[in-house]
Amino acid sequence: MKPAHNVPVLMYHHITPAGGMINTTPANFESQIAWLARNGYTSLTAARFAGHLAGRPVPEKSVLITFDDGYLDNWVYAHPVLQRYGMNAVLFVITGWIGEGPVRPHEGLDGVPAASLPAAPDHDASKKLIEAGRHDDVMLRWSEIDAMRAAGTFEFHSHTHTHTRWDQVCGPDVASKRAHVAKELADSRATLQARLGEVSDHLCWPQGYFDDDYMQEGRNAGFGHFYTTDPFGQNVANGSPGAAGPEHIYRFAVRNQPGAWLAKRLWWAAHPFWGPKYNAWKSWKKRLRARLRGRRS
């Protein structure tokens, strides 16, 4: 029997010269995308990835490139790299954080020196600016989203409307939590429909958190493909051994390393025999660390 075909899903947040945790430098990002292109990888659309999960064929060397939140640096630095190499990505956007205004310059534009590019703070600095209400300093504008869609570098899907963890806000009040999640998802879908003319059934959970209540409200809102931050599994077609299906899509965070690191990580992610063993080992280590932390506390 032929081994099940796994499609690895890559997770990014920031492409910024600042580097650091969940931030990839433009040089490393270009090295990674160049490696994918040079080695014959196909970057899938969300629709083709959904088809793969449903059992339809995709190229053997396929990946899904995803970004979370919708930071301005995705336009400034990631968009031109994807365009140079003919690759595309999926961006899960927090619809309530996107602003208005003209398109700002991005890397590689003729006559625009690097010093004139918008600032690209790291994740911690971006969060502080957002908390201060300065979303436009670090988040995309709808005009930039339109430009990326027109160029074919990014497509846009829901990451909720405000990125709020309603389980934390509402505590034990399950009815309130579900009502807020339902509104959150409805607002996100309505905004995407109004601004882009379409909305898909692909949803990425904020901070990767979900429970049974979240899942049910997601289904009620019309979503059918749910993206996690769980790296320890393989995205194989329904019916294949180990398949989790479209309601639990595995993604691994891409480190701030050159393309050679990504080559090794993809080998582990995609291998039909060693991949599941690697995931089981890493998952065991994670559980062990959690138990040890619990004992110390």
PDB file of C-alpha atoms in Angstrom:
ATOM      1  CA  MET A   1       0.000   0.000   0.000  1.00  0.00           C
ATOM      2  CA  LYS A   2       1.332   3.451  -0.910  1.00  0.00           C
ATOM      3  CA  PRO A   3       2.060   5.618   2.181  1.00  0.00           C
ATOM      4  CA  ALA A   4      -0.383   8.441   2.888  1.00  0.00           C
ATOM      5  CA  HIS A   5       0.686  11.738   1.346  1.00  0.00           C
ATOM      6  CA  ASN A   6       1.249  14.410   3.978  1.00  0.00           C
ATOM      7  CA  VAL A   7       1.206  18.113   3.122  1.00  0.00           C
ATOM      8  CA  PRO A   8       3.173  20.130   5.696  1.00  0.00           C
ATOM      9  CA  VAL A   9       1.667  23.466   6.731  1.00  0.00           C
ATOM     10  CA  LEU A  10       4.161  26.223   7.585  1.00  0.00           C
ATOM     11  CA  MET A  11       3.247  28.895  10.137  1.00  0.00           C
ATOM     12  CA  TYR A  12       4.691  32.422  10.092  1.00  0.00           C
ATOM     13  CA  HIS A  13       3.760  35.663  11.848  1.00  0.00           C
ATOM     14  CA  HIS A  14       6.320  38.402  11.148  1.00  0.00           C
ATOM     15  CA  ILE A  15       8.934  38.967   8.454  1.00  0.00           C
ATOM     16  CA  THR A  16      11.066  41.706   9.973  1.00  0.00           C
ATOM     17  CA  PRO A  17      14.730  42.716  10.242  1.00  0.00           C
ATOM     18  CA  ALA A  18      14.204  42.611  14.016  1.00  0.00           C
ATOM     19  CA  GLY A  19      14.275  38.801  13.997  1.00  0.00           C
ATOM     20  CA  GLY A  20      13.638  36.864  17.213  1.00  0.00           C
ATOM     21  CA  MET A  21      10.773  34.727  18.507  1.00  0.00           C
ATOM     22  CA  ILE A  22       8.051  34.165  15.852  1.00  0.00           C
ATOM     23  CA  ASN A  23       9.861  36.750  13.727  1.00  0.00           C
ATOM     24  CA  THR A  24      11.775  35.710  10.603  1.00  0.00           C
ATOM     25  CA  THR A  25      14.281  38.076   9.005  1.00  0.00           C
ATOM     26  CA  PRO A  26      13.760  38.949   5.332  1.00  0.00           C
ATOM     27  CA  ALA A  27      17.067  37.263   4.461  1.00  0.00           C
ATOM     28  CA  ASN A  28      16.091  33.984   6.122  1.00  0.00           C
ATOM     29  CA  PHE A  29      12.581  34.118   4.684  1.00  0.00           C
ATOM     30  CA  GLU A  30      13.980  34.592   1.192  1.00  0.00           C
ATOM     31  CA  SER A  31      16.406  31.724   1.768  1.00  0.00           C
ATOM     32  CA  GLN A  32      13.498  29.490   2.790  1.00  0.00           C
ATOM     33  CA  ILE A  33      11.230  30.450  -0.116  1.00  0.00           C
ATOM     34  CA  ALA A  34      14.124  30.216  -2.570  1.00  0.00           C
ATOM     35  CA  TRP A  35      14.880  26.710  -1.309  1.00  0.00           C
ATOM     36  CA  LEU A  36      11.265  25.664  -1.821  1.00  0.00           C
ATOM     37  CA  ALA A  37      11.191  27.089  -5.342  1.00  0.00           C
ATOM     38  CA  ARG A  38      14.600  25.668  -6.273  1.00  0.00           C
ATOM     39  CA  ASN A  39      13.605  22.204  -5.091  1.00  0.00           C
ATOM     40  CA  GLY A  40      10.346  22.052  -7.001  1.00  0.00           C
ATOM     41  CA  TYR A  41       7.814  22.660  -4.243  1.00  0.00           C
ATOM     42  CA  THR A  42       4.286  23.839  -5.004  1.00  0.00           C
ATOM     43  CA  SER A  43       2.699  26.304  -2.586  1.00  0.00           C
ATOM     44  CA  LEU A  44      -0.951  25.306  -2.431  1.00  0.00           C
ATOM     45  CA  THR A  45      -3.970  27.539  -2.166  1.00  0.00           C
ATOM     46  CA  ALA A  46      -6.375  26.864   0.688  1.00  0.00           C
ATOM     47  CA  ALA A  47      -8.810  25.345  -1.814  1.00  0.00           C
ATOM     48  CA  ARG A  48      -6.217  22.918  -3.200  1.00  0.00           C
ATOM     49  CA  PHE A  49      -5.148  22.000   0.325  1.00  0.00           C
ATOM     50  CA  ALA A  50      -8.779  21.311   1.231  1.00  0.00           C
ATOM     51  CA  GLY A  51      -8.986  19.140  -1.866  1.00  0.00           C
ATOM     52  CA  HIS A  52      -5.952  17.186  -0.700  1.00  0.00           C
ATOM     53  CA  LEU A  53      -7.608  16.519   2.669  1.00  0.00           C
ATOM     54  CA  ALA A  54     -10.680  15.308   0.781  1.00  0.00           C
ATOM     55  CA  GLY A  55      -8.572  12.872  -1.233  1.00  0.00           C
ATOM     56  CA  ARG A  56      -7.872  14.795  -4.419  1.00  0.00           C
ATOM     57  CA  PRO A  57      -4.299  14.619  -5.766  1.00  0.00           C
ATOM     58  CA  VAL A  58      -1.761  17.411  -5.329  1.00  0.00           C
ATOM     59  CA  PRO A  59       1.921  17.452  -6.329  1.00  0.00           C
ATOM     60  CA  GLU A  60       4.110  15.223  -4.171  1.00  0.00           C
ATOM     61  CA  LYS A  61       6.203  18.213  -3.117  1.00  0.00           C
ATOM     62  CA  SER A  62       3.430  20.439  -1.780  1.00  0.00           C
ATOM     63  CA  VAL A  63       3.301  22.821   1.162  1.00  0.00           C
ATOM     64  CA  LEU A  64       0.781  25.279   2.517  1.00  0.00           C
ATOM     65  CA  ILE A  65       2.402  28.541   3.636  1.00  0.00           C
ATOM     66  CA  THR A  66       0.359  30.350   6.286  1.00  0.00           C
ATOM     67  CA  PHE A  67       0.684  33.668   8.128  1.00  0.00           C
ATOM     68  CA  ASP A  68      -1.281  34.690  11.208  1.00  0.00           C
ATOM     69  CA  ASP A  69      -2.776  38.049  12.219  1.00  0.00           C
ATOM     70  CA  GLY A  70      -2.052  40.369   9.274  1.00  0.00           C
ATOM     71  CA  TYR A  71       0.987  42.452  10.116  1.00  0.00           C
ATOM     72  CA  LEU A  72       2.206  45.276   7.910  1.00  0.00           C
ATOM     73  CA  ASP A  73       5.591  43.562   7.551  1.00  0.00           C
ATOM     74  CA  ASN A  74       3.868  40.783   5.590  1.00  0.00           C
ATOM     75  CA  TRP A  75       3.279  43.372   2.861  1.00  0.00           C
ATOM     76  CA  VAL A  76       6.608  45.157   3.258  1.00  0.00           C
ATOM     77  CA  TYR A  77       8.871  42.097   3.257  1.00  0.00           C
ATOM     78  CA  ALA A  78       6.996  38.807   2.609  1.00  0.00           C
ATOM     79  CA  HIS A  79       4.937  39.911  -0.399  1.00  0.00           C
ATOM     80  CA  PRO A  80       7.915  40.894  -2.607  1.00  0.00           C
ATOM     81  CA  VAL A  81       9.754  37.646  -1.803  1.00  0.00           C
ATOM     82  CA  LEU A  82       6.746  35.505  -2.672  1.00  0.00           C
ATOM     83  CA  GLN A  83       6.300  37.507  -5.867  1.00  0.00           C
ATOM     84  CA  ARG A  84       9.939  37.030  -6.881  1.00  0.00           C
ATOM     85  CA  TYR A  85       9.712  33.258  -6.580  1.00  0.00           C
ATOM     86  CA  GLY A  86       6.189  32.741  -7.868  1.00  0.00           C
ATOM     87  CA  MET A  87       4.922  31.376  -4.548  1.00  0.00           C
ATOM     88  CA  ASN A  88       1.721  32.144  -2.683  1.00  0.00           C
ATOM     89  CA  ALA A  89       0.592  32.090   0.933  1.00  0.00           C
ATOM     90  CA  VAL A  90      -2.549  32.049   3.061  1.00  0.00           C
ATOM     91  CA  LEU A  91      -3.038  34.853   5.578  1.00  0.00           C
ATOM     92  CA  PHE A  92      -5.429  34.465   8.498  1.00  0.00           C
ATOM     93  CA  VAL A  93      -6.406  38.028   9.201  1.00  0.00           C
ATOM     94  CA  ILE A  94      -7.842  39.651  12.345  1.00  0.00           C
ATOM     95  CA  THR A  95     -10.493  41.609  10.503  1.00  0.00           C
ATOM     96  CA  GLY A  96     -11.165  44.165  13.245  1.00  0.00           C
ATOM     97  CA  TRP A  97      -7.540  45.296  13.293  1.00  0.00           C
ATOM     98  CA  ILE A  98      -7.208  46.169   9.591  1.00  0.00           C
ATOM     99  CA  GLY A  99      -7.118  49.865   8.739  1.00  0.00           C
ATOM    100  CA  GLU A 100      -7.886  52.297   5.966  1.00  0.00           C
ATOM    101  CA  GLY A 101      -5.547  54.455   3.927  1.00  0.00           C
ATOM    102  CA  PRO A 102      -3.291  54.313   0.887  1.00  0.00           C
ATOM    103  CA  VAL A 103      -0.825  51.546   0.117  1.00  0.00           C
ATOM    104  CA  ARG A 104       2.525  51.993   1.831  1.00  0.00           C
ATOM    105  CA  PRO A 105       5.854  51.133   0.146  1.00  0.00           C
ATOM    106  CA  HIS A 106       7.295  47.634   0.233  1.00  0.00           C
ATOM    107  CA  GLU A 107      10.811  46.275  -0.186  1.00  0.00           C
ATOM    108  CA  GLY A 108      12.124  46.234  -3.737  1.00  0.00           C
ATOM    109  CA  LEU A 109      10.098  49.115  -5.147  1.00  0.00           C
ATOM    110  CA  ASP A 110      12.090  51.230  -7.597  1.00  0.00           C
ATOM    111  CA  GLY A 111      13.265  54.479  -6.091  1.00  0.00           C
ATOM    112  CA  VAL A 112      12.303  53.562  -2.522  1.00  0.00           C
ATOM    113  CA  PRO A 113      15.367  53.320  -0.254  1.00  0.00           C
ATOM    114  CA  ALA A 114      15.316  50.845   2.624  1.00  0.00           C
ATOM    115  CA  ALA A 115      15.323  53.737   5.083  1.00  0.00           C
ATOM    116  CA  SER A 116      11.944  54.872   3.721  1.00  0.00           C
ATOM    117  CA  LEU A 117      10.186  51.560   4.372  1.00  0.00           C
ATOM    118  CA  PRO A 118       7.644  51.426   7.208  1.00  0.00           C
ATOM    119  CA  ALA A 119       8.936  50.295  10.580  1.00  0.00           C
ATOM    120  CA  ALA A 120       8.614  46.565  11.252  1.00  0.00           C
ATOM    121  CA  PRO A 121       8.663  46.012  15.037  1.00  0.00           C
ATOM    122  CA  ASP A 122       9.040  42.536  16.493  1.00  0.00           C
ATOM    123  CA  HIS A 123       6.079  40.678  17.971  1.00  0.00           C
ATOM    124  CA  ASP A 124       6.337  42.025  21.500  1.00  0.00           C
ATOM    125  CA  ALA A 125       6.641  45.622  20.322  1.00  0.00           C
ATOM    126  CA  SER A 126       3.752  45.103  17.897  1.00  0.00           C
ATOM    127  CA  LYS A 127       1.516  43.810  20.675  1.00  0.00           C
ATOM    128  CA  LYS A 128       2.273  46.873  22.803  1.00  0.00           C
ATOM    129  CA  LEU A 129       1.406  49.217  19.948  1.00  0.00           C
ATOM    130  CA  ILE A 130      -1.864  47.362  19.349  1.00  0.00           C
ATOM    131  CA  GLU A 131      -2.728  47.537  23.044  1.00  0.00           C
ATOM    132  CA  ALA A 132      -2.131  51.290  22.829  1.00  0.00           C
ATOM    133  CA  GLY A 133      -4.622  51.535  19.947  1.00  0.00           C
ATOM    134  CA  ARG A 134      -1.924  52.133  17.317  1.00  0.00           C
ATOM    135  CA  HIS A 135      -3.020  49.308  15.028  1.00  0.00           C
ATOM    136  CA  ASP A 136      -2.159  51.155  11.833  1.00  0.00           C
ATOM    137  CA  ASP A 137       1.511  51.325  12.825  1.00  0.00           C
ATOM    138  CA  VAL A 138       1.866  47.544  12.595  1.00  0.00           C
ATOM    139  CA  MET A 139      -1.184  46.080  10.833  1.00  0.00           C
ATOM    140  CA  LEU A 140      -2.170  45.872   7.181  1.00  0.00           C
ATOM    141  CA  ARG A 141      -4.613  48.192   5.464  1.00  0.00           C
ATOM    142  CA  TRP A 142      -7.392  46.967   3.208  1.00  0.00           C
ATOM    143  CA  SER A 143      -5.668  48.680   0.271  1.00  0.00           C
ATOM    144  CA  GLU A 144      -2.574  46.522   0.849  1.00  0.00           C
ATOM    145  CA  ILE A 145      -4.707  43.408   1.145  1.00  0.00           C
ATOM    146  CA  ASP A 146      -6.305  44.279  -2.199  1.00  0.00           C
ATOM    147  CA  ALA A 147      -2.843  44.745  -3.742  1.00  0.00           C
ATOM    148  CA  MET A 148      -1.607  41.379  -2.488  1.00  0.00           C
ATOM    149  CA  ARG A 149      -4.738  39.611  -3.715  1.00  0.00           C
ATOM    150  CA  ALA A 150      -4.345  41.232  -7.134  1.00  0.00           C
ATOM    151  CA  ALA A 151      -0.696  40.118  -7.269  1.00  0.00           C
ATOM    152  CA  GLY A 152      -1.587  36.552  -6.279  1.00  0.00           C
ATOM    153  CA  THR A 153       0.879  36.414  -3.402  1.00  0.00           C
ATOM    154  CA  PHE A 154      -1.649  36.131  -0.584  1.00  0.00           C
ATOM    155  CA  GLU A 155      -5.209  34.981  -0.051  1.00  0.00           C
ATOM    156  CA  PHE A 156      -7.129  35.956   3.082  1.00  0.00           C
ATOM    157  CA  HIS A 157      -9.176  33.957   5.568  1.00  0.00           C
ATOM    158  CA  SER A 158     -10.555  34.388   9.067  1.00  0.00           C
ATOM    159  CA  HIS A 159      -8.522  34.670  12.259  1.00  0.00           C
ATOM    160  CA  THR A 160     -11.601  36.049  14.049  1.00  0.00           C
ATOM    161  CA  HIS A 161     -12.516  39.722  14.372  1.00  0.00           C
ATOM    162  CA  THR A 162     -10.698  40.807  17.543  1.00  0.00           C
ATOM    163  CA  HIS A 163      -8.398  37.859  18.437  1.00  0.00           C
ATOM    164  CA  THR A 164     -10.003  37.629  21.871  1.00  0.00           C
ATOM    165  CA  ARG A 165      -9.763  34.483  23.994  1.00  0.00           C
ATOM    166  CA  TRP A 166     -13.355  34.446  25.193  1.00  0.00           C
ATOM    167  CA  ASP A 167     -12.754  31.365  27.351  1.00  0.00           C
ATOM    168  CA  GLN A 168     -10.415  33.525  29.444  1.00  0.00           C
ATOM    169  CA  VAL A 169     -12.672  36.581  29.466  1.00  0.00           C
ATOM    170  CA  CYS A 170     -15.870  34.726  30.354  1.00  0.00           C
ATOM    171  CA  GLY A 171     -14.430  32.107  32.694  1.00  0.00           C
ATOM    172  CA  PRO A 172     -17.008  29.492  33.711  1.00  0.00           C
ATOM    173  CA  ASP A 173     -19.916  31.306  32.005  1.00  0.00           C
ATOM    174  CA  VAL A 174     -20.225  28.952  29.024  1.00  0.00           C
ATOM    175  CA  ALA A 175     -23.317  30.622  27.564  1.00  0.00           C
ATOM    176  CA  SER A 176     -21.583  34.007  27.502  1.00  0.00           C
ATOM    177  CA  LYS A 177     -18.447  32.493  26.008  1.00  0.00           C
ATOM    178  CA  ARG A 178     -20.390  30.833  23.204  1.00  0.00           C
ATOM    179  CA  ALA A 179     -22.372  33.978  22.474  1.00  0.00           C
ATOM    180  CA  HIS A 180     -19.213  36.053  22.206  1.00  0.00           C
ATOM    181  CA  VAL A 181     -17.463  33.463  20.017  1.00  0.00           C
ATOM    182  CA  ALA A 182     -20.503  33.324  17.746  1.00  0.00           C
ATOM    183  CA  LYS A 183     -20.520  37.109  17.335  1.00  0.00           C
ATOM    184  CA  GLU A 184     -16.751  37.163  16.836  1.00  0.00           C
ATOM    185  CA  LEU A 185     -17.000  34.705  13.965  1.00  0.00           C
ATOM    186  CA  ALA A 186     -20.062  36.360  12.444  1.00  0.00           C
ATOM    187  CA  ASP A 187     -18.335  39.764  12.471  1.00  0.00           C
ATOM    188  CA  SER A 188     -15.226  38.312  10.862  1.00  0.00           C
ATOM    189  CA  ARG A 189     -17.193  36.602   8.112  1.00  0.00           C
ATOM    190  CA  ALA A 190     -19.305  39.682   7.451  1.00  0.00           C
ATOM    191  CA  THR A 191     -16.216  41.898   7.202  1.00  0.00           C
ATOM    192  CA  LEU A 192     -14.433  39.569   4.790  1.00  0.00           C
ATOM    193  CA  GLN A 193     -17.559  39.295   2.656  1.00  0.00           C
ATOM    194  CA  ALA A 194     -18.023  43.062   2.565  1.00  0.00           C
ATOM    195  CA  ARG A 195     -14.369  43.942   1.897  1.00  0.00           C
ATOM    196  CA  LEU A 196     -13.262  41.057  -0.333  1.00  0.00           C
ATOM    197  CA  GLY A 197     -16.530  39.912  -1.864  1.00  0.00           C
ATOM    198  CA  GLU A 198     -16.089  36.386  -0.541  1.00  0.00           C
ATOM    199  CA  VAL A 199     -15.447  34.398   2.609  1.00  0.00           C
ATOM    200  CA  SER A 200     -14.207  30.822   2.912  1.00  0.00           C
ATOM    201  CA  ASP A 201     -14.768  28.049   5.435  1.00  0.00           C
ATOM    202  CA  HIS A 202     -11.126  28.205   6.639  1.00  0.00           C
ATOM    203  CA  LEU A 203     -10.564  29.483  10.193  1.00  0.00           C
ATOM    204  CA  CYS A 204      -7.432  29.803  12.312  1.00  0.00           C
ATOM    205  CA  TRP A 205      -7.953  29.830  16.070  1.00  0.00           C
ATOM    206  CA  PRO A 206      -6.374  32.710  18.052  1.00  0.00           C
ATOM    207  CA  GLN A 207      -3.346  31.452  19.983  1.00  0.00           C
ATOM    208  CA  GLY A 208      -4.208  28.011  18.663  1.00  0.00           C
ATOM    209  CA  TYR A 209      -6.790  27.546  21.436  1.00  0.00           C
ATOM    210  CA  PHE A 210     -10.118  25.781  20.933  1.00  0.00           C
ATOM    211  CA  ASP A 211     -12.459  23.586  22.933  1.00  0.00           C
ATOM    212  CA  ASP A 212     -15.756  21.842  22.209  1.00  0.00           C
ATOM    213  CA  ASP A 213     -17.711  25.096  22.547  1.00  0.00           C
ATOM    214  CA  TYR A 214     -15.403  26.919  20.142  1.00  0.00           C
ATOM    215  CA  MET A 215     -15.622  24.061  17.655  1.00  0.00           C
ATOM    216  CA  GLN A 216     -19.408  23.953  17.730  1.00  0.00           C
ATOM    217  CA  GLU A 217     -19.714  27.700  17.228  1.00  0.00           C
ATOM    218  CA  GLY A 218     -17.200  27.464  14.392  1.00  0.00           C
ATOM    219  CA  ARG A 219     -19.292  24.837  12.663  1.00  0.00           C
ATOM    220  CA  ASN A 220     -22.455  26.854  13.294  1.00  0.00           C
ATOM    221  CA  ALA A 221     -20.799  29.886  11.659  1.00  0.00           C
ATOM    222  CA  GLY A 222     -20.098  27.919   8.491  1.00  0.00           C
ATOM    223  CA  PHE A 223     -16.449  26.980   8.980  1.00  0.00           C
ATOM    224  CA  GLY A 224     -15.217  23.512   8.109  1.00  0.00           C
ATOM    225  CA  HIS A 225     -11.413  23.767   8.028  1.00  0.00           C
ATOM    226  CA  PHE A 226      -9.820  24.591  11.376  1.00  0.00           C
ATOM    227  CA  TYR A 227      -6.127  25.439  11.717  1.00  0.00           C
ATOM    228  CA  THR A 228      -4.242  24.775  14.943  1.00  0.00           C
ATOM    229  CA  THR A 229      -0.765  25.537  16.282  1.00  0.00           C
ATOM    230  CA  ASP A 230      -0.242  21.827  16.947  1.00  0.00           C
ATOM    231  CA  PRO A 231       2.869  20.721  15.034  1.00  0.00           C
ATOM    232  CA  PHE A 232       2.815  17.057  16.013  1.00  0.00           C
ATOM    233  CA  GLY A 233       0.804  15.393  13.262  1.00  0.00           C
ATOM    234  CA  GLN A 234       0.481  14.918   9.522  1.00  0.00           C
ATOM    235  CA  ASN A 235      -2.085  16.418   7.178  1.00  0.00           C
ATOM    236  CA  VAL A 236      -3.135  13.391   5.172  1.00  0.00           C
ATOM    237  CA  ALA A 237      -6.357  12.676   3.310  1.00  0.00           C
ATOM    238  CA  ASN A 238      -9.445  11.590   5.221  1.00  0.00           C
ATOM    239  CA  GLY A 239      -9.525   7.836   5.540  1.00  0.00           C
ATOM    240  CA  SER A 240      -5.735   7.512   5.617  1.00  0.00           C
ATOM    241  CA  PRO A 241      -4.057   6.096   8.737  1.00  0.00           C
ATOM    242  CA  GLY A 242      -3.462   8.881  11.258  1.00  0.00           C
ATOM    243  CA  ALA A 243      -5.731  11.374   9.500  1.00  0.00           C
ATOM    244  CA  ALA A 244      -7.105  14.063  11.831  1.00  0.00           C
ATOM    245  CA  GLY A 245      -9.259  15.605   9.110  1.00  0.00           C
ATOM    246  CA  PRO A 246     -10.066  19.218   8.286  1.00  0.00           C
ATOM    247  CA  GLU A 247     -11.121  20.039  11.854  1.00  0.00           C
ATOM    248  CA  HIS A 248      -7.574  19.639  13.181  1.00  0.00           C
ATOM    249  CA  ILE A 249      -5.010  20.924  10.705  1.00  0.00           C
ATOM    250  CA  TYR A 250      -1.446  20.634  11.963  1.00  0.00           C
ATOM    251  CA  ARG A 251       1.035  23.489  11.480  1.00  0.00           C
ATOM    252  CA  PHE A 252       4.622  23.947  12.551  1.00  0.00           C
ATOM    253  CA  ALA A 253       6.236  27.286  13.333  1.00  0.00           C
ATOM    254  CA  VAL A 254       9.062  28.177  10.960  1.00  0.00           C
ATOM    255  CA  ARG A 255      12.175  29.244  12.811  1.00  0.00           C
ATOM    256  CA  ASN A 256      14.330  32.239  12.026  1.00  0.00           C
ATOM    257  CA  GLN A 257      16.819  30.074  10.149  1.00  0.00           C
ATOM    258  CA  PRO A 258      17.995  29.751   6.519  1.00  0.00           C
ATOM    259  CA  GLY A 259      16.501  27.401   3.958  1.00  0.00           C
ATOM    260  CA  ALA A 260      18.704  24.491   5.055  1.00  0.00           C
ATOM    261  CA  TRP A 261      16.795  24.365   8.362  1.00  0.00           C
ATOM    262  CA  LEU A 262      13.478  24.267   6.526  1.00  0.00           C
ATOM    263  CA  ALA A 263      14.754  21.453   4.297  1.00  0.00           C
ATOM    264  CA  LYS A 264      15.465  19.287   7.353  1.00  0.00           C
ATOM    265  CA  ARG A 265      12.174  20.172   9.064  1.00  0.00           C
ATOM    266  CA  LEU A 266      10.183  19.337   5.937  1.00  0.00           C
ATOM    267  CA  TRP A 267      11.915  15.977   5.669  1.00  0.00           C
ATOM    268  CA  TRP A 268      10.776  15.080   9.179  1.00  0.00           C
ATOM    269  CA  ALA A 269       7.318  16.540   8.612  1.00  0.00           C
ATOM    270  CA  ALA A 270       6.622  14.732   5.352  1.00  0.00           C
ATOM    271  CA  HIS A 271       8.305  11.338   5.728  1.00  0.00           C
ATOM    272  CA  PRO A 272       5.586   8.636   5.833  1.00  0.00           C
ATOM    273  CA  PHE A 273       7.524   6.392   8.262  1.00  0.00           C
ATOM    274  CA  TRP A 274       9.793   8.655  10.318  1.00  0.00           C
ATOM    275  CA  GLY A 275       7.406  11.618  10.368  1.00  0.00           C
ATOM    276  CA  PRO A 276       4.823  10.031  12.692  1.00  0.00           C
ATOM    277  CA  LYS A 277       7.588   8.668  14.947  1.00  0.00           C
ATOM    278  CA  TYR A 278       9.197  12.106  15.145  1.00  0.00           C
ATOM    279  CA  ASN A 279       5.838  13.686  16.014  1.00  0.00           C
ATOM    280  CA  ALA A 280       5.137  11.050  18.689  1.00  0.00           C
ATOM    281  CA  TRP A 281       8.570  11.607  20.251  1.00  0.00           C
ATOM    282  CA  LYS A 282       8.229  15.404  20.262  1.00  0.00           C
ATOM    283  CA  SER A 283       4.709  15.163  21.665  1.00  0.00           C
ATOM    284  CA  TRP A 284       5.939  12.875  24.444  1.00  0.00           C
ATOM    285  CA  LYS A 285       8.726  15.331  25.314  1.00  0.00           C
ATOM    286  CA  LYS A 286       6.206  18.178  25.460  1.00  0.00           C
ATOM    287  CA  ARG A 287       3.924  16.232  27.822  1.00  0.00           C
ATOM    288  CA  LEU A 288       6.902  15.272  29.986  1.00  0.00           C
ATOM    289  CA  ARG A 289       8.040  18.892  30.304  1.00  0.00           C
ATOM    290  CA  ALA A 290       4.493  19.913  31.252  1.00  0.00           C
ATOM    291  CA  ARG A 291       4.364  17.255  33.983  1.00  0.00           C
ATOM    292  CA  LEU A 292       7.731  18.311  35.356  1.00  0.00           C
ATOM    293  CA  ARG A 293       6.642  21.957  35.431  1.00  0.00           C
ATOM    294  CA  GLY A 294       3.493  20.923  37.268  1.00  0.00           C
ATOM    295  CA  ARG A 295       5.503  19.100  39.907  1.00  0.00           C
ATOM    296  CA  ARG A 296       7.805  22.068  40.447  1.00  0.00           C
ATOM    297  CA  SER A 297       4.861  24.421  40.866  1.00  0.00           C
TER     298      SER A 297
END
